[in-house]
Amino acid sequence: MAHWGQNLPLKWILLEHLIEINKSDGNNFINLSDMENLAKHPDINMIDIDEVKLFLRYQHEVGNIIYFEDIQDFIILNPKWLVDAFRCLVSDKIDGRLQHRTDWTKQNGTISESLITELFKSKCGNQFLDQKENLVKVMEKFDILVKIAETSSYIMPSMMPPVLFDEAVEDLVDKLCLLNVRVKDKTFKPGQYLGTQEVRLKVKIVTNIETIVNDPNFIPIITY
């Protein structure tokens, strides 16, 4: 509630009202150029682009819109629209043709770019499909989707199978111990047991641990 009771310029209030009118007319998103044109309305007369961006940042902070400066041409006027797009990817009501795909999220928490396209198409028509690229970028910002490096696939954390933290750490430790792993001033040789009870690990979770384990040039440094 950092902005509660804050005095706002009248033109900001008028521009916010104009955005609400656009939302009521069914406009769920807008690009920066069109937003500038709205701000130049004679009753508003906001012609400084820096002020427009400041206004957009404020609206984002209070939850009225979704705006990121590195995705300026995709300003979401209706946050619920993004939620509806996300539901296309996680709903249990799935086209039978897609149930047995190997890139299906419920099996391992991953989802391919082609499957995202098919889910948008089969469940939501074209309302999200035409903006798939921008929607995926915004979902990455919110960690709804996490890109797997050097692939066309993503991890959807909300759909990953549940696992106990201790089990995940133990599995990671077992894999790292296949290598020469240094923990502070000690070196653990391949095959040597590294008990999770003796060592508190501070590790960077990686997307594909198997790739790292199979890389003979990778020697991780673990601190505790």
mmCIF file of C-alpha atoms in Angstrom:
data_model
loop_
_atom_site.group_PDB
_atom_site.id
_atom_site.type_symbol
_atom_site.label_atom_id
_atom_site.label_comp_id
_atom_site.label_asym_id
_atom_site.label_seq_id
_atom_site.Cartn_x
_atom_site.Cartn_y
_atom_site.Cartn_z
ATOM 1 C CA MET A 1 0.000 0.000 0.000
ATOM 2 C CA ALA A 2 2.971 2.298 -0.640
ATOM 3 C CA HIS A 3 0.885 4.523 -2.928
ATOM 4 C CA TRP A 4 -2.173 4.758 -0.656
ATOM 5 C CA GLY A 5 -3.304 8.360 -0.246
ATOM 6 C CA GLN A 6 -0.717 9.638 -2.711
ATOM 7 C CA ASN A 7 -1.671 12.746 -4.666
ATOM 8 C CA LEU A 8 -1.643 12.165 -8.418
ATOM 9 C CA PRO A 9 -1.631 14.634 -11.309
ATOM 10 C CA LEU A 10 -5.091 15.178 -12.756
ATOM 11 C CA LYS A 11 -3.887 14.110 -16.206
ATOM 12 C CA TRP A 12 -2.801 10.753 -14.751
ATOM 13 C CA ILE A 13 -6.305 10.214 -13.395
ATOM 14 C CA LEU A 14 -7.800 11.148 -16.770
ATOM 15 C CA LEU A 15 -5.445 8.783 -18.628
ATOM 16 C CA GLU A 16 -6.295 5.981 -16.211
ATOM 17 C CA HIS A 17 -9.975 6.620 -16.943
ATOM 18 C CA LEU A 18 -9.260 6.463 -20.676
ATOM 19 C CA ILE A 19 -7.526 3.106 -20.183
ATOM 20 C CA GLU A 20 -10.609 1.822 -18.354
ATOM 21 C CA ILE A 21 -12.752 2.870 -21.320
ATOM 22 C CA ASN A 22 -10.466 0.916 -23.653
ATOM 23 C CA LYS A 23 -10.709 -2.137 -21.394
ATOM 24 C CA SER A 24 -14.502 -1.866 -21.416
ATOM 25 C CA ASP A 25 -14.356 -1.813 -25.211
ATOM 26 C CA GLY A 26 -12.536 -5.168 -25.157
ATOM 27 C CA ASN A 27 -8.993 -3.910 -25.723
ATOM 28 C CA ASN A 28 -6.813 -6.156 -23.568
ATOM 29 C CA PHE A 29 -3.428 -4.838 -24.667
ATOM 30 C CA ILE A 30 -1.868 -1.881 -26.429
ATOM 31 C CA ASN A 31 1.537 -0.875 -27.779
ATOM 32 C CA LEU A 32 3.556 2.087 -26.544
ATOM 33 C CA SER A 33 2.858 4.214 -29.619
ATOM 34 C CA ASP A 34 -0.902 3.882 -29.166
ATOM 35 C CA MET A 35 -0.512 4.608 -25.455
ATOM 36 C CA GLU A 36 1.328 7.813 -26.354
ATOM 37 C CA ASN A 37 -1.582 8.781 -28.587
ATOM 38 C CA LEU A 38 -4.018 8.224 -25.726
ATOM 39 C CA ALA A 39 -1.850 10.408 -23.507
ATOM 40 C CA LYS A 40 -1.959 13.188 -26.117
ATOM 41 C CA HIS A 41 -5.745 13.445 -25.861
ATOM 42 C CA PRO A 42 -6.620 17.175 -25.689
ATOM 43 C CA ASP A 43 -8.039 16.812 -22.178
ATOM 44 C CA ILE A 44 -4.840 15.089 -20.991
ATOM 45 C CA ASN A 45 -2.033 16.612 -23.074
ATOM 46 C CA MET A 46 0.726 14.357 -21.723
ATOM 47 C CA ILE A 47 3.345 14.747 -24.443
ATOM 48 C CA ASP A 48 6.528 13.874 -22.534
ATOM 49 C CA ILE A 49 7.318 10.200 -23.208
ATOM 50 C CA ASP A 50 9.261 9.959 -19.947
ATOM 51 C CA GLU A 51 6.156 11.012 -18.034
ATOM 52 C CA VAL A 52 4.090 8.465 -19.957
ATOM 53 C CA LYS A 53 6.545 5.737 -18.930
ATOM 54 C CA LEU A 54 6.486 6.961 -15.330
ATOM 55 C CA PHE A 55 2.696 6.751 -15.411
ATOM 56 C CA LEU A 56 2.890 3.212 -16.823
ATOM 57 C CA ARG A 57 5.337 2.107 -14.131
ATOM 58 C CA TYR A 58 3.004 3.466 -11.479
ATOM 59 C CA GLN A 59 0.002 1.703 -13.000
ATOM 60 C CA HIS A 60 2.008 -1.533 -13.066
ATOM 61 C CA GLU A 61 3.029 -1.159 -9.417
ATOM 62 C CA VAL A 62 -0.571 -0.710 -8.256
ATOM 63 C CA GLY A 63 -1.706 -3.666 -10.380
ATOM 64 C CA ASN A 64 -3.902 -1.852 -12.885
ATOM 65 C CA ILE A 65 -1.851 -2.896 -15.922
ATOM 66 C CA ILE A 66 1.166 -5.052 -16.750
ATOM 67 C CA TYR A 67 4.079 -3.102 -18.185
ATOM 68 C CA PHE A 68 7.746 -3.948 -18.620
ATOM 69 C CA GLU A 69 10.140 -1.462 -20.171
ATOM 70 C CA ASP A 70 11.880 -4.159 -22.205
ATOM 71 C CA ILE A 71 8.517 -5.289 -23.653
ATOM 72 C CA GLN A 72 7.183 -1.801 -24.333
ATOM 73 C CA ASP A 73 5.054 -2.711 -27.317
ATOM 74 C CA PHE A 74 2.958 -5.140 -25.311
ATOM 75 C CA ILE A 75 1.243 -3.293 -22.475
ATOM 76 C CA ILE A 76 -1.476 -5.461 -20.949
ATOM 77 C CA LEU A 77 -4.428 -3.278 -19.997
ATOM 78 C CA ASN A 78 -6.399 -6.133 -18.464
ATOM 79 C CA PRO A 79 -4.308 -8.355 -16.119
ATOM 80 C CA LYS A 80 -7.145 -10.905 -16.014
ATOM 81 C CA TRP A 81 -6.512 -11.511 -19.710
ATOM 82 C CA LEU A 82 -3.005 -12.754 -18.848
ATOM 83 C CA VAL A 83 -4.495 -15.035 -16.177
ATOM 84 C CA ASP A 84 -6.897 -16.462 -18.760
ATOM 85 C CA ALA A 85 -3.965 -17.090 -21.115
ATOM 86 C CA PHE A 86 -2.136 -18.943 -18.350
ATOM 87 C CA ARG A 87 -5.220 -21.076 -17.722
ATOM 88 C CA CYS A 88 -5.008 -22.265 -21.311
ATOM 89 C CA LEU A 89 -1.737 -23.965 -20.383
ATOM 90 C CA VAL A 90 -2.657 -25.482 -17.011
ATOM 91 C CA SER A 91 -6.328 -26.460 -17.236
ATOM 92 C CA ASP A 92 -7.243 -30.156 -16.948
ATOM 93 C CA LYS A 93 -9.613 -29.855 -19.912
ATOM 94 C CA ILE A 94 -7.163 -30.885 -22.619
ATOM 95 C CA ASP A 95 -7.826 -31.912 -26.200
ATOM 96 C CA GLY A 96 -7.518 -35.703 -26.360
ATOM 97 C CA ARG A 97 -5.072 -35.395 -29.247
ATOM 98 C CA LEU A 98 -2.561 -33.723 -26.929
ATOM 99 C CA GLN A 99 -2.844 -35.992 -23.896
ATOM 100 C CA HIS A 100 -0.118 -38.433 -24.913
ATOM 101 C CA ARG A 101 2.491 -36.020 -26.227
ATOM 102 C CA THR A 102 5.927 -36.560 -24.731
ATOM 103 C CA ASP A 103 6.341 -32.816 -24.144
ATOM 104 C CA TRP A 104 3.254 -32.652 -21.930
ATOM 105 C CA THR A 105 3.758 -30.682 -18.686
ATOM 106 C CA LYS A 106 2.224 -33.185 -16.274
ATOM 107 C CA GLN A 107 4.956 -35.719 -16.927
ATOM 108 C CA ASN A 108 8.034 -33.688 -16.017
ATOM 109 C CA GLY A 109 7.100 -30.031 -15.661
ATOM 110 C CA THR A 110 8.312 -29.103 -19.142
ATOM 111 C CA ILE A 111 6.347 -27.688 -22.017
ATOM 112 C CA SER A 112 7.537 -27.187 -25.572
ATOM 113 C CA GLU A 113 6.925 -24.101 -27.660
ATOM 114 C CA SER A 114 4.913 -26.155 -30.137
ATOM 115 C CA LEU A 115 2.712 -27.490 -27.335
ATOM 116 C CA ILE A 116 2.077 -23.937 -26.097
ATOM 117 C CA THR A 117 0.896 -23.111 -29.613
ATOM 118 C CA GLU A 118 -1.386 -26.157 -29.742
ATOM 119 C CA LEU A 119 -2.876 -25.454 -26.302
ATOM 120 C CA PHE A 120 -3.644 -21.850 -27.188
ATOM 121 C CA LYS A 121 -5.150 -22.979 -30.484
ATOM 122 C CA SER A 122 -7.256 -25.866 -29.165
ATOM 123 C CA LYS A 123 -8.585 -24.196 -26.025
ATOM 124 C CA CYS A 124 -8.667 -20.473 -26.672
ATOM 125 C CA GLY A 125 -8.773 -19.954 -30.420
ATOM 126 C CA ASN A 126 -6.836 -16.993 -31.775
ATOM 127 C CA GLN A 127 -7.321 -14.538 -28.915
ATOM 128 C CA PHE A 128 -3.976 -15.557 -27.387
ATOM 129 C CA LEU A 129 -2.332 -17.330 -30.303
ATOM 130 C CA ASP A 130 -1.705 -14.105 -32.209
ATOM 131 C CA GLN A 131 0.184 -12.720 -29.206
ATOM 132 C CA LYS A 132 1.903 -15.944 -28.148
ATOM 133 C CA GLU A 133 5.448 -14.589 -28.411
ATOM 134 C CA ASN A 134 4.693 -11.546 -26.260
ATOM 135 C CA LEU A 135 2.622 -13.549 -23.776
ATOM 136 C CA VAL A 136 5.476 -16.007 -23.291
ATOM 137 C CA LYS A 137 7.876 -13.107 -22.625
ATOM 138 C CA VAL A 138 5.551 -11.722 -19.949
ATOM 139 C CA MET A 139 5.054 -15.177 -18.420
ATOM 140 C CA GLU A 140 8.830 -15.488 -18.183
ATOM 141 C CA LYS A 141 8.919 -12.186 -16.293
ATOM 142 C CA PHE A 142 6.543 -13.628 -13.693
ATOM 143 C CA ASP A 143 8.362 -17.003 -13.625
ATOM 144 C CA ILE A 144 5.206 -18.670 -14.899
ATOM 145 C CA LEU A 145 7.469 -20.114 -17.583
ATOM 146 C CA VAL A 146 11.234 -20.626 -17.319
ATOM 147 C CA LYS A 147 13.183 -21.022 -20.559
ATOM 148 C CA ILE A 148 15.431 -24.060 -20.847
ATOM 149 C CA ALA A 149 18.699 -22.798 -22.296
ATOM 150 C CA GLU A 150 19.511 -23.691 -25.896
ATOM 151 C CA THR A 151 16.139 -25.379 -26.451
ATOM 152 C CA SER A 152 12.664 -24.370 -27.580
ATOM 153 C CA SER A 153 11.136 -25.691 -24.362
ATOM 154 C CA TYR A 154 10.202 -24.228 -21.001
ATOM 155 C CA ILE A 155 9.692 -25.371 -17.437
ATOM 156 C CA MET A 156 6.339 -24.553 -15.877
ATOM 157 C CA PRO A 157 7.091 -24.594 -12.119
ATOM 158 C CA SER A 158 3.420 -24.840 -11.139
ATOM 159 C CA MET A 159 3.131 -28.136 -13.028
ATOM 160 C CA MET A 160 6.310 -29.795 -11.768
ATOM 161 C CA PRO A 161 5.784 -33.033 -9.821
ATOM 162 C CA PRO A 162 5.944 -32.473 -6.045
ATOM 163 C CA VAL A 163 9.206 -33.475 -4.368
ATOM 164 C CA LEU A 164 10.539 -33.064 -0.842
ATOM 165 C CA PHE A 165 13.352 -30.513 -0.567
ATOM 166 C CA ASP A 166 15.693 -32.963 1.194
ATOM 167 C CA GLU A 167 15.150 -35.505 -1.575
ATOM 168 C CA ALA A 168 15.927 -32.912 -4.243
ATOM 169 C CA VAL A 169 19.135 -31.842 -2.479
ATOM 170 C CA GLU A 170 20.225 -35.447 -1.946
ATOM 171 C CA ASP A 171 19.652 -36.234 -5.621
ATOM 172 C CA LEU A 172 21.647 -33.165 -6.653
ATOM 173 C CA VAL A 173 24.486 -34.060 -4.292
ATOM 174 C CA ASP A 174 24.614 -37.622 -5.616
ATOM 175 C CA LYS A 175 24.989 -36.329 -9.154
ATOM 176 C CA LEU A 176 27.607 -33.736 -8.267
ATOM 177 C CA CYS A 177 29.648 -36.376 -6.464
ATOM 178 C CA LEU A 178 30.158 -38.123 -9.778
ATOM 179 C CA LEU A 179 32.652 -35.318 -10.382
ATOM 180 C CA ASN A 180 35.618 -33.949 -8.469
ATOM 181 C CA VAL A 181 33.675 -31.523 -6.291
ATOM 182 C CA ARG A 182 35.348 -29.019 -4.012
ATOM 183 C CA VAL A 183 33.580 -28.071 -0.792
ATOM 184 C CA LYS A 184 35.569 -25.301 0.868
ATOM 185 C CA ASP A 185 39.083 -26.743 1.156
ATOM 186 C CA LYS A 186 38.094 -30.379 0.637
ATOM 187 C CA THR A 187 37.981 -32.273 -2.634
ATOM 188 C CA PHE A 188 35.485 -35.107 -2.972
ATOM 189 C CA LYS A 189 36.471 -37.717 -5.511
ATOM 190 C CA PRO A 190 34.048 -39.470 -7.863
ATOM 191 C CA GLY A 191 31.995 -42.037 -5.976
ATOM 192 C CA GLN A 192 32.820 -40.593 -2.542
ATOM 193 C CA TYR A 193 29.765 -40.145 -0.330
ATOM 194 C CA LEU A 194 28.894 -36.563 0.516
ATOM 195 C CA GLY A 195 26.326 -36.652 3.293
ATOM 196 C CA THR A 196 23.747 -33.905 3.303
ATOM 197 C CA GLN A 197 23.771 -33.916 7.100
ATOM 198 C CA GLU A 198 27.468 -32.987 7.290
ATOM 199 C CA VAL A 199 27.439 -30.257 4.684
ATOM 200 C CA ARG A 200 24.993 -27.425 4.153
ATOM 201 C CA LEU A 201 24.968 -26.783 0.451
ATOM 202 C CA LYS A 202 24.448 -23.452 -1.209
ATOM 203 C CA VAL A 203 23.838 -24.435 -4.809
ATOM 204 C CA LYS A 204 22.554 -22.732 -7.891
ATOM 205 C CA ILE A 205 19.672 -24.783 -9.232
ATOM 206 C CA VAL A 206 20.284 -25.479 -12.898
ATOM 207 C CA THR A 207 17.778 -26.345 -15.575
ATOM 208 C CA ASN A 208 19.383 -29.535 -16.813
ATOM 209 C CA ILE A 209 21.674 -31.128 -14.247
ATOM 210 C CA GLU A 210 22.300 -34.124 -16.503
ATOM 211 C CA THR A 211 24.033 -31.885 -19.048
ATOM 212 C CA ILE A 212 26.362 -30.550 -16.375
ATOM 213 C CA VAL A 213 27.088 -33.964 -14.896
ATOM 214 C CA ASN A 214 28.081 -35.242 -18.318
ATOM 215 C CA ASP A 215 30.364 -32.278 -18.991
ATOM 216 C CA PRO A 216 33.916 -33.327 -17.991
ATOM 217 C CA ASN A 217 35.084 -29.711 -17.993
ATOM 218 C CA PHE A 218 32.582 -28.593 -15.364
ATOM 219 C CA ILE A 219 33.940 -28.587 -11.793
ATOM 220 C CA PRO A 220 31.347 -27.025 -9.471
ATOM 221 C CA ILE A 221 32.410 -25.095 -6.388
ATOM 222 C CA ILE A 222 30.021 -25.557 -3.469
ATOM 223 C CA THR A 223 30.121 -23.330 -0.391
ATOM 224 C CA TYR A 224 28.493 -23.706 2.973
#
